[in-house]
Short mmCIF file of C-alpha atoms in Angstrom, two decimals:
data_model
loop_
_atom_site.label_atom_id
_atom_site.label_comp_id
_atom_site.label_asym_id
_atom_site.label_seq_id
_atom_site.Cartn_x
_atom_site.Cartn_y
_atom_site.Cartn_z
CA THR A 1 -9.52 -39.18 23.70
CA ARG A 2 -11.80 -41.60 21.72
CA LEU A 3 -13.61 -38.54 20.44
CA ALA A 4 -10.44 -36.98 19.51
CA SER A 5 -9.23 -40.13 17.59
CA ASP A 6 -12.52 -40.39 15.67
CA VAL A 7 -12.11 -36.61 14.68
CA ALA A 8 -8.54 -37.42 13.44
CA TYR A 9 -9.80 -40.40 11.26
CA LEU A 10 -12.59 -38.64 9.72
CA GLU A 11 -10.34 -35.57 8.93
CA ASP A 12 -7.80 -38.06 7.42
CA GLN A 13 -10.68 -39.65 5.13
CA VAL A 14 -12.15 -36.35 4.14
CA SER A 15 -8.52 -35.05 3.32
CA ARG A 16 -8.08 -37.95 0.92
CA ARG A 17 -11.24 -36.98 -0.97
CA SER A 18 -10.85 -33.17 -0.91
CA ALA A 19 -7.89 -31.08 -1.78
CA GLU A 20 -9.78 -28.03 -0.48
CA PHE A 21 -10.44 -29.46 2.93
CA ARG A 22 -6.68 -30.83 3.10
CA SER A 23 -5.60 -27.23 2.54
CA LEU A 24 -7.73 -25.83 5.28
CA VAL A 25 -6.79 -28.22 8.01
CA GLN A 26 -3.09 -28.27 7.20
CA PRO A 27 -0.84 -27.25 10.16
CA VAL A 28 0.04 -23.45 10.08
CA THR A 29 3.77 -23.16 11.04
CA LEU A 30 5.88 -20.16 10.71
CA GLU A 31 8.36 -22.10 8.58
CA ALA A 32 5.60 -23.29 6.20
CA VAL A 33 4.40 -19.81 5.89
CA ARG A 34 7.82 -18.44 5.19
CA GLN A 35 8.35 -21.16 2.48
CA ALA A 36 5.19 -20.01 0.83
CA LEU A 37 6.65 -16.58 0.18
CA PRO A 38 7.98 -15.94 -3.20
CA ALA A 39 11.76 -14.82 -3.36
CA ASN A 40 12.63 -11.51 -2.42
CA ALA A 41 9.11 -11.02 -0.68
CA ALA A 42 8.07 -10.23 2.92
CA LEU A 43 5.05 -10.68 4.97
CA VAL A 44 3.94 -7.67 7.07
CA GLU A 45 1.30 -8.39 9.66
CA ILE A 46 -0.09 -5.66 11.86
CA ALA A 47 -1.97 -6.46 14.90
CA SER A 48 -3.83 -4.47 17.47
CA TYR A 49 -3.40 -5.35 21.19
CA LYS A 50 -3.46 -4.06 24.82
CA PRO A 51 -0.22 -3.93 26.63
CA PHE A 52 -0.42 -6.04 29.83
CA ASN A 53 0.94 -4.98 33.27
CA PRO A 54 1.36 -8.18 35.50
CA LYS A 55 2.22 -5.64 38.42
CA ALA A 56 -1.01 -3.65 38.32
CA ALA A 57 -2.70 -3.42 41.62
CA LYS A 58 -6.18 -3.07 40.26
CA ALA A 59 -7.91 -5.21 37.58
CA SER A 60 -8.82 -1.91 35.65
CA GLU A 61 -5.06 -1.10 35.35
CA ARG A 62 -3.79 -4.54 34.21
CA PHE A 63 -4.28 -3.53 30.35
CA GLY A 64 -3.06 -0.34 28.82
CA ALA A 65 -4.45 1.67 25.64
CA PRO A 66 -4.64 -0.26 22.43
CA GLN A 67 -1.46 -0.29 20.37
CA TYR A 68 -0.46 -1.51 16.95
CA VAL A 69 2.42 -3.65 16.39
CA ALA A 70 3.97 -4.83 13.10
CA TYR A 71 5.67 -8.20 12.40
CA VAL A 72 7.88 -8.68 9.29
CA LEU A 73 8.82 -12.17 7.99
CA LYS A 74 11.07 -12.31 5.10
CA ARG A 75 11.57 -15.38 2.62
CA ASP A 76 15.35 -15.36 3.25
CA THR A 77 15.05 -14.75 7.08
CA ALA A 78 14.01 -17.53 9.41
CA THR A 79 13.21 -15.14 12.38
CA VAL A 80 10.34 -12.69 12.65
CA GLN A 81 11.17 -9.13 13.31
CA PHE A 82 8.83 -6.47 14.88
CA VAL A 83 8.42 -3.13 15.91
CA ASP A 84 5.95 -1.34 18.19
CA LEU A 85 3.85 1.42 16.55
CA VAL A 86 2.36 4.45 18.19
CA ALA A 87 -0.81 4.24 20.14
CA ALA A 88 -3.96 2.98 18.11
CA ASN A 89 -6.08 6.05 18.97
CA SER A 90 -3.34 8.40 17.21
CA ILE A 91 -3.12 6.11 14.14
CA ASP A 92 -6.93 5.62 13.90
CA ALA A 93 -7.38 9.49 14.11
CA ASP A 94 -4.97 9.82 11.17
CA ILE A 95 -6.82 7.20 9.39
CA GLY A 96 -10.09 9.11 9.51
CA LYS A 97 -8.49 12.28 8.35
CA LEU A 98 -6.81 10.59 5.37
CA ARG A 99 -10.09 8.71 4.41
CA ALA A 100 -11.95 11.94 4.18
CA ALA A 101 -9.38 13.48 2.11
CA LEU A 102 -9.05 10.41 -0.22
CA GLN A 103 -12.75 10.63 -0.94
CA ASP A 104 -12.71 14.27 -2.25
CA PRO A 105 -11.07 14.68 -5.44
CA LYS A 106 -10.86 18.53 -4.67
CA ARG A 107 -8.69 18.04 -1.56
CA ASN A 108 -5.15 19.23 -2.20
CA ASP A 109 -4.05 18.16 1.38
CA VAL A 110 -4.09 14.26 0.60
CA LYS A 111 -0.30 13.84 0.26
CA THR A 112 0.26 15.80 3.44
CA LEU A 113 -2.11 13.54 5.42
CA ALA A 114 -0.86 10.50 3.73
CA ARG A 115 2.64 11.33 4.76
CA GLU A 116 1.81 11.95 8.33
CA LEU A 117 0.21 8.30 8.41
CA ASP A 118 3.00 6.76 6.88
CA GLU A 119 5.32 8.22 9.35
CA ARG A 120 3.50 6.46 12.12
CA VAL A 121 2.91 3.13 10.39
CA MET A 122 5.03 2.25 7.23
CA LYS A 123 8.39 4.12 7.98
CA PRO A 124 9.10 2.00 11.06
CA VAL A 125 8.15 -1.02 8.89
CA ARG A 126 10.57 -0.08 6.03
CA ALA A 127 13.41 -0.11 8.37
CA LEU A 128 12.81 -3.99 8.76
CA LEU A 129 12.18 -4.45 5.23
CA GLY A 130 15.46 -3.08 4.00
CA THR A 131 15.60 -3.52 0.12
CA THR A 132 12.51 -5.69 -0.03
CA ARG A 133 9.95 -4.14 -2.26
CA ASN A 134 7.33 -7.05 -2.73
CA VAL A 135 5.19 -6.74 0.42
CA PHE A 136 2.28 -9.03 1.41
CA LEU A 137 0.21 -7.03 3.87
CA SER A 138 -2.25 -8.09 6.53
CA PRO A 139 -3.57 -4.94 8.34
CA ASP A 140 -5.70 -4.96 11.38
CA GLY A 141 -8.32 -2.61 12.79
CA ALA A 142 -9.11 0.45 11.02
CA LEU A 143 -5.85 0.01 8.97
CA ASN A 144 -8.12 -2.24 6.78
CA LEU A 145 -9.97 0.90 5.48
CA ILE A 146 -6.99 2.73 3.80
CA PRO A 147 -5.05 1.76 0.62
CA PHE A 148 -1.48 1.65 1.71
CA ALA A 149 -0.64 2.40 -1.98
CA ALA A 150 -1.64 6.05 -1.45
CA LEU A 151 0.64 6.62 1.61
CA VAL A 152 3.54 8.94 1.01
CA ASP A 153 7.14 8.13 1.86
CA GLU A 154 10.01 10.48 3.00
CA ASN A 155 10.62 11.35 -0.61
CA GLY A 156 7.27 12.55 -1.27
CA ARG A 157 6.28 9.45 -3.56
CA TYR A 158 3.24 7.32 -3.00
CA LEU A 159 3.93 3.71 -1.97
CA VAL A 160 2.69 2.48 -5.10
CA GLU A 161 5.57 4.08 -6.97
CA SER A 162 8.09 2.20 -4.89
CA CYS A 163 6.69 -1.32 -4.09
CA THR A 164 4.21 -3.87 -4.88
CA LEU A 165 1.36 -4.48 -2.43
CA ASN A 166 -0.59 -7.70 -1.93
CA TYR A 167 -3.31 -7.93 0.65
CA LEU A 168 -4.01 -10.99 2.80
CA THR A 169 -6.36 -11.45 5.58
CA SER A 170 -3.56 -13.35 7.38
CA GLY A 171 -0.27 -14.97 6.56
CA ARG A 172 -1.85 -18.47 6.38
CA ASP A 173 -3.60 -17.39 3.32
CA LEU A 174 -0.27 -18.10 1.60
CA LEU A 175 -0.85 -21.70 2.42
CA ARG A 176 -4.36 -21.98 1.43
CA LEU A 177 -3.58 -20.23 -1.93
CA GLN A 178 -0.91 -22.98 -2.84
CA LEU A 179 -3.90 -25.17 -4.04
CA ALA A 180 -4.91 -24.51 -7.60
CA ARG A 181 -8.49 -25.27 -8.12
CA ALA A 182 -10.11 -25.67 -11.53
CA SER A 183 -12.79 -23.27 -12.73
CA ARG A 184 -15.94 -24.74 -13.71
CA GLY A 185 -17.54 -21.89 -15.92
CA VAL A 186 -16.68 -19.13 -18.34
CA PRO A 187 -16.23 -15.59 -17.12
CA LEU A 188 -19.39 -13.87 -15.96
CA LEU A 189 -19.72 -10.18 -16.61
CA MET A 190 -22.42 -8.21 -15.16
CA GLY A 191 -23.30 -4.34 -15.37
CA ASP A 192 -25.82 -1.79 -15.70
CA PRO A 193 -28.68 -3.63 -13.80
CA LEU A 194 -32.13 -2.43 -14.30
CA TYR A 195 -33.06 -1.62 -10.72
CA ASP A 196 -36.59 -0.86 -11.67
CA MET A 197 -38.29 -3.64 -13.86
CA ARG A 198 -41.21 -1.53 -14.49
CA THR A 199 -39.53 0.59 -17.11
CA GLN A 200 -36.71 0.25 -19.35
CA GLU A 201 -35.60 3.72 -18.59
CA PRO A 202 -33.34 3.81 -15.41
CA PRO A 203 -34.90 6.29 -12.78
CA VAL A 204 -33.59 9.59 -11.97
CA ALA A 205 -31.39 10.00 -9.01
CA SER A 206 -32.79 11.18 -5.68
CA GLN A 207 -32.12 11.15 -2.10
CA PRO A 208 -32.87 7.67 -0.33
CA GLN A 209 -35.39 7.38 2.31
CA GLY A 210 -34.36 6.59 5.90
CA PRO A 211 -33.99 3.03 7.40
CA ILE A 212 -37.12 1.04 8.68
CA GLN A 213 -37.06 -2.01 10.83
CA GLN A 214 -37.74 -5.26 9.41
CA PRO A 215 -38.26 -8.17 11.98
CA GLY A 216 -37.02 -11.77 11.20
CA ALA A 217 -34.08 -13.96 10.97
CA ASN A 218 -32.37 -12.10 8.17
CA ARG A 219 -33.60 -8.83 9.21
CA ARG A 220 -32.21 -5.76 7.32
CA SER A 221 -32.28 -2.13 8.77
CA THR A 222 -33.07 -0.72 5.31
CA ASN A 223 -36.00 -1.32 2.78
CA PHE A 224 -33.88 -1.20 -0.38
CA ALA A 225 -37.08 -0.70 -2.30
CA LEU A 226 -37.41 2.78 -0.83
CA PHE A 227 -34.26 3.90 -2.52
CA THR A 228 -34.03 5.65 -5.87
CA TYR A 229 -30.97 4.34 -7.71
CA SER A 230 -29.11 6.45 -10.19
CA PRO A 231 -28.05 4.98 -13.58
CA LEU A 232 -24.58 3.99 -13.94
CA PRO A 233 -23.85 3.98 -17.60
CA GLY A 234 -20.27 3.32 -17.36
CA THR A 235 -21.02 -0.03 -15.89
CA GLY A 236 -22.47 -1.22 -18.89
CA GLN A 237 -19.59 0.17 -21.00
CA GLU A 238 -17.28 -1.35 -18.83
CA ALA A 239 -18.86 -4.90 -18.94
CA ARG A 240 -19.15 -4.66 -22.68
CA ALA A 241 -15.41 -3.60 -23.03
CA LEU A 242 -14.30 -6.44 -20.96
CA GLN A 243 -16.33 -8.86 -23.03
CA THR A 244 -14.03 -7.87 -26.01
CA LEU A 245 -11.07 -8.95 -23.75
CA LEU A 246 -12.43 -12.18 -22.53
CA PRO A 247 -13.61 -14.32 -25.26
CA GLY A 248 -16.46 -16.71 -24.40
CA ALA A 249 -17.42 -14.49 -21.56
CA ARG A 250 -21.07 -14.48 -20.46
CA LEU A 251 -22.30 -10.93 -20.23
CA LEU A 252 -25.52 -10.16 -18.42
CA LEU A 253 -26.92 -6.43 -18.58
CA GLN A 254 -30.25 -4.54 -17.64
CA GLN A 255 -32.83 -6.95 -16.57
CA GLN A 256 -30.50 -9.99 -16.84
CA ALA A 257 -28.14 -8.63 -14.20
CA THR A 258 -29.94 -10.34 -11.26
CA GLU A 259 -29.20 -11.82 -7.98
CA ALA A 260 -30.55 -15.01 -9.00
CA ALA A 261 -28.08 -15.11 -12.00
CA ILE A 262 -24.98 -14.98 -9.60
CA LYS A 263 -26.32 -17.39 -7.12
CA GLN A 264 -26.97 -19.93 -10.03
CA THR A 265 -23.49 -19.81 -11.32
CA ARG A 266 -20.94 -22.33 -10.37
CA ALA A 267 -17.08 -21.36 -9.89
CA PRO A 268 -16.80 -19.10 -12.99
CA ARG A 269 -13.16 -18.39 -13.93
CA ILE A 270 -13.96 -14.71 -13.43
CA LEU A 271 -16.74 -12.93 -11.58
CA HIS A 272 -17.05 -9.31 -12.36
CA VAL A 273 -20.00 -7.29 -11.29
CA ALA A 274 -20.38 -3.56 -11.85
CA THR A 275 -23.32 -2.00 -10.01
CA HIS A 276 -24.07 0.21 -6.79
CA GLY A 277 -22.44 -1.33 -3.56
CA PHE A 278 -23.30 -0.30 0.07
CA PHE A 279 -22.10 -0.67 3.70
CA LEU A 280 -24.70 0.40 6.22
CA PRO A 281 -24.36 1.72 9.64
CA ASP A 282 -25.67 -0.42 12.34
CA GLN A 283 -29.13 0.03 13.59
CA GLN A 284 -30.62 -0.95 16.93
CA ALA A 285 -31.79 -4.68 16.82
CA ALA A 286 -35.07 -5.65 18.50
CA ASP A 287 -34.62 -7.77 21.49
CA ASP A 288 -36.21 -10.97 20.02
CA THR A 289 -34.84 -14.44 19.83
CA ASP A 290 -34.64 -14.65 15.93
CA THR A 291 -32.33 -11.71 15.39
CA ARG A 292 -29.05 -13.16 14.30
CA ALA A 293 -25.85 -11.08 15.55
CA LEU A 294 -22.21 -12.26 15.03
CA SER A 295 -20.47 -12.59 18.19
CA HIS A 296 -17.24 -14.45 19.39
CA LYS A 297 -18.21 -13.95 22.90
CA GLN A 298 -19.21 -16.81 25.10
CA GLY A 299 -20.46 -17.66 28.49
CA LEU A 300 -21.18 -14.84 31.01
CA GLU A 301 -19.52 -12.24 28.79
CA ARG A 302 -21.97 -12.96 26.09
CA ALA A 303 -24.95 -13.04 28.35
CA ALA A 304 -24.08 -9.67 29.58
CA GLU A 305 -23.58 -8.22 25.83
CA LYS A 306 -26.18 -5.85 24.70
CA LYS A 307 -28.35 -6.97 21.99
CA ASP A 308 -27.63 -3.97 19.61
CA GLN A 309 -25.64 -5.13 16.65
CA GLU A 310 -26.95 -6.56 13.48
CA ASN A 311 -25.21 -9.29 11.59
CA PRO A 312 -22.57 -7.02 9.65
CA LEU A 313 -22.73 -9.50 6.80
CA LEU A 314 -26.38 -8.22 6.37
CA ARG A 315 -25.35 -4.54 6.10
CA SER A 316 -22.86 -4.85 3.23
CA GLY A 317 -23.68 -5.86 -0.34
CA ILE A 318 -24.30 -5.02 -3.79
CA VAL A 319 -27.68 -4.10 -5.47
CA LEU A 320 -28.99 -5.72 -8.75
CA ALA A 321 -31.77 -5.82 -11.16
CA GLY A 322 -35.42 -5.80 -9.62
CA VAL A 323 -34.50 -4.31 -6.44
CA LYS A 324 -37.24 -1.62 -6.63
CA GLN A 325 -39.93 -4.61 -6.78
CA GLN A 326 -37.83 -6.72 -4.39
CA ARG A 327 -37.96 -9.50 -6.88
CA SER A 328 -35.17 -10.81 -9.27
CA GLY A 329 -36.18 -14.66 -9.33
CA PRO A 330 -37.92 -16.88 -6.96
CA GLY A 331 -37.16 -15.81 -3.38
CA GLU A 332 -34.88 -13.14 -4.43
CA ASP A 333 -35.03 -9.28 -3.64
CA GLY A 334 -32.38 -7.89 -5.86
CA VAL A 335 -30.12 -7.18 -2.99
CA LEU A 336 -26.98 -9.60 -2.68
CA THR A 337 -25.79 -9.46 0.80
CA ALA A 338 -22.28 -10.37 2.08
CA LEU A 339 -24.04 -13.17 3.94
CA GLU A 340 -25.43 -14.66 0.64
CA VAL A 341 -22.13 -14.02 -1.03
CA ALA A 342 -20.43 -16.37 1.67
CA GLY A 343 -22.76 -19.08 0.52
CA LEU A 344 -21.82 -18.75 -3.17
CA ASP A 345 -19.72 -21.68 -4.86
CA LEU A 346 -16.71 -19.69 -5.84
CA TRP A 347 -14.05 -22.66 -5.34
CA GLY A 348 -12.08 -22.45 -8.51
CA THR A 349 -12.90 -18.91 -9.25
CA GLN A 350 -9.54 -17.10 -9.93
CA LEU A 351 -10.87 -13.54 -9.80
CA VAL A 352 -13.75 -11.71 -8.21
CA VAL A 353 -14.16 -7.89 -8.83
CA LEU A 354 -16.91 -5.87 -7.32
CA SER A 355 -16.60 -2.85 -9.33
CA ALA A 356 -18.93 -0.76 -7.03
CA CYS A 357 -18.80 1.59 -4.17
CA GLU A 358 -17.62 0.65 -0.63
CA THR A 359 -17.40 -3.14 -1.35
CA GLY A 360 -14.33 -3.50 0.81
CA LEU A 361 -15.87 -1.98 3.80
CA GLY A 362 -17.52 -3.61 6.74
CA ASP A 363 -17.65 -4.16 10.32
CA VAL A 364 -13.91 -3.88 11.41
CA ARG A 365 -12.83 -6.27 14.29
CA ASN A 366 -9.58 -6.08 15.77
CA GLY A 367 -7.66 -9.45 15.12
CA GLN A 368 -10.50 -10.64 12.91
CA GLY A 369 -10.44 -8.47 9.73
CA VAL A 370 -13.41 -6.90 8.11
CA TYR A 371 -16.68 -8.56 8.27
CA GLY A 372 -18.34 -7.60 5.07
CA LEU A 373 -18.04 -8.70 1.40
CA ARG A 374 -14.42 -8.90 1.60
CA ARG A 375 -14.60 -11.83 4.22
CA ALA A 376 -17.60 -13.22 2.38
CA LEU A 377 -15.63 -13.74 -0.84
CA LEU A 378 -13.01 -15.52 0.98
CA LEU A 379 -15.32 -17.79 2.67
CA ALA A 380 -16.92 -18.42 -0.61
CA GLY A 381 -13.60 -19.77 -1.89
CA SER A 382 -12.50 -17.12 -4.62
CA GLU A 383 -8.68 -16.83 -5.01
CA THR A 384 -8.52 -13.11 -5.60
CA GLN A 385 -10.79 -10.25 -4.62
CA VAL A 386 -10.73 -6.73 -6.07
CA ILE A 387 -12.80 -4.48 -3.86
CA SER A 388 -13.21 -0.84 -3.09
CA LEU A 389 -12.67 1.39 -0.07
CA TRP A 390 -15.00 4.35 -0.88
CA SER A 391 -17.56 5.63 -3.30
CA VAL A 392 -15.83 5.52 -6.76
CA SER A 393 -16.15 7.54 -10.04
CA ASP A 394 -18.18 5.74 -12.67
CA ASN A 395 -15.86 6.79 -15.58
CA ALA A 396 -12.74 6.49 -13.84
CA THR A 397 -13.51 3.06 -12.59
CA ARG A 398 -14.54 1.92 -16.13
CA ASP A 399 -11.16 2.98 -17.48
CA LEU A 400 -9.00 1.40 -14.54
CA MET A 401 -10.93 -1.88 -15.07
CA VAL A 402 -10.24 -2.06 -18.72
CA GLY A 403 -6.60 -1.25 -18.11
CA PHE A 404 -6.36 -3.90 -15.39
CA TYR A 405 -7.86 -6.68 -17.50
CA LYS A 406 -5.88 -5.81 -20.57
CA ARG A 407 -2.59 -6.22 -18.52
CA LEU A 408 -4.11 -9.50 -17.14
CA GLN A 409 -4.57 -10.85 -20.51
CA ALA A 410 -1.05 -9.62 -21.54
CA GLY A 411 0.17 -12.06 -18.91
CA GLU A 412 0.82 -9.78 -15.94
CA ALA A 413 0.37 -11.26 -12.56
CA ARG A 414 -2.56 -10.03 -10.59
CA ALA A 415 -0.74 -7.71 -8.08
CA GLU A 416 1.34 -6.13 -10.74
CA ALA A 417 -1.36 -5.47 -13.23
CA MET A 418 -3.26 -3.45 -10.45
CA ARG A 419 -0.20 -1.62 -9.45
CA ASN A 420 0.82 -0.86 -13.13
CA VAL A 421 -2.60 0.50 -14.10
CA GLN A 422 -2.61 2.67 -10.95
CA LEU A 423 0.73 4.03 -12.03
CA GLU A 424 -0.46 4.80 -15.27
CA MET A 425 -3.56 6.81 -13.93
CA LEU A 426 -1.28 8.51 -11.40
CA GLY A 427 1.14 9.47 -14.31
CA SER A 428 4.16 8.22 -12.40
CA ASN A 429 7.37 7.95 -13.87
CA SER A 430 7.68 4.70 -12.29
CA ALA A 431 5.09 3.25 -14.64
CA PRO A 432 6.55 0.56 -16.82
CA SER A 433 6.64 1.25 -20.55
CA SER A 434 3.81 -0.87 -22.20
CA SER A 435 4.20 -2.77 -25.33
CA PRO A 436 1.28 -2.17 -27.86
CA SER A 437 -0.44 -5.19 -26.72
CA GLN A 438 -0.38 -3.64 -23.01
CA THR A 439 -1.83 -0.11 -24.13
CA THR A 440 -4.76 0.74 -22.10
CA SER A 441 -7.60 3.27 -22.25
CA VAL A 442 -6.38 5.13 -19.16
CA ALA A 443 -6.84 8.97 -19.64
CA PRO A 444 -4.04 11.44 -19.20
CA ALA A 445 -2.46 11.73 -15.76
CA SER A 446 -3.92 15.30 -15.20
CA ARG A 447 -7.47 14.01 -14.87
CA TYR A 448 -7.04 11.14 -12.58
CA SER A 449 -3.86 11.82 -10.73
CA HIS A 450 -5.66 12.25 -7.39
CA PRO A 451 -5.68 9.02 -5.48
CA TYR A 452 -9.56 9.22 -5.24
CA PHE A 453 -9.50 8.14 -8.91
CA TRP A 454 -6.64 5.37 -8.78
CA ALA A 455 -6.58 4.42 -5.22
CA PRO A 456 -10.00 3.10 -4.08
CA PHE A 457 -9.46 -0.72 -5.34
CA ILE A 458 -7.52 -2.95 -3.59
CA GLU A 459 -6.28 -6.36 -4.79
CA SER A 460 -6.40 -9.08 -2.05
CA GLY A 461 -5.47 -13.06 -2.16
CA ALA A 462 -3.72 -14.74 -4.98
CA TRP A 463 -1.15 -12.32 -6.63
CA THR A 464 0.11 -14.56 -9.52
CA THR A 465 -0.49 -14.81 -13.26
CA MET A 466 -4.04 -16.05 -13.99
CA ARG A 467 -4.04 -19.67 -15.34
CA ALA A 468 -5.30 -19.96 -18.89
CA PRO A 469 -8.84 -21.45 -19.13
CA ALA A 470 -9.26 -25.41 -19.68
CA ARG A 471 -9.60 -26.35 -23.33
#
């Protein structure tokens, strides 16, 4: 009782000094989350669970096969509605098929597969949403790995054409995002890193070498110096184009685009990094005491666990200048892992865009989200994260990003800006007419209409209009 009283006193004292801490420890109630929703909006949380049978004769029969359930909370309705979805293994199988089609622009069955998954997941949810089309979405399990905007409804239309989707890790994010924090730096734009510092000419692409084992507390399965990195000229063009849209932004290209430069930055208003990204499969971990692995298990369950999983925050990240020499500054190797991203100071950063491949992937854990760059950016304090779900096209990504930022500068909200530029690339007749100030460089629909080009990036976190920089 005395210790609990001490904790309460200390939390009160810290809360008086820190608005960030106060937002993190505030009580999370259903009513508080509902009030945080915008007008005419709904929160959809999808959870994975195992049905419990209290009458089971054997312990092994107490829990059934995993299943998904969707909960819907509306701003104008005090009660939570829910609907059970089909078995998780059926949905996860459909997710795998759809992801394969989404990543191949030559596949012409993507709408068929997207319709099948929508029938299992979003059609039952739409029955609860009614006319609500502004949706805050918190998926679970493998559903974190697909863009819901690319699902197809009963009318044969992509969901991006009929509703605005904003991703959250949990409904409680709505409370955390109510706190507006001041940025402490100008936008930082980074692109076209010089991966090999020995030459000013980027190396020719080739197949990477296989993984190797590296012992130590922060062990990685892959020696990134053994890879040969293909040049990405579109990333440099992208960063330069964005600098013209963001007056006063700091631009770092080639040998300046380093891991050290990102770590030395403090809460820039915008952090935009265009480079190679990665998420590596797990490798067998050495049975030693200094191998750090994430685990929520405790007691006998943890003691019985096999030591076969690396920290997933070390298997996800981005590659920057100097990686071939494993040097980009004192103590830096040119690889910024998700674990390192979690330690950045991004409290006050309104937008982080990782314009690279697979930056939204990670170790998926039911009920806990994705352990990778997505989680790391949230832990670092950023308000909004724009991340990718598969290997993206260099040129299409450049065009998408330029269109996205033009819309932000024109005053569109973050979620709407992403949706509208996706509609333009899709060539949908749902795309709003643009004023001259909103015209983007997006190419004709016939070129980018496949979801491979317009759907890989999702916007997560704060959805509102960007705050103007302090003068």
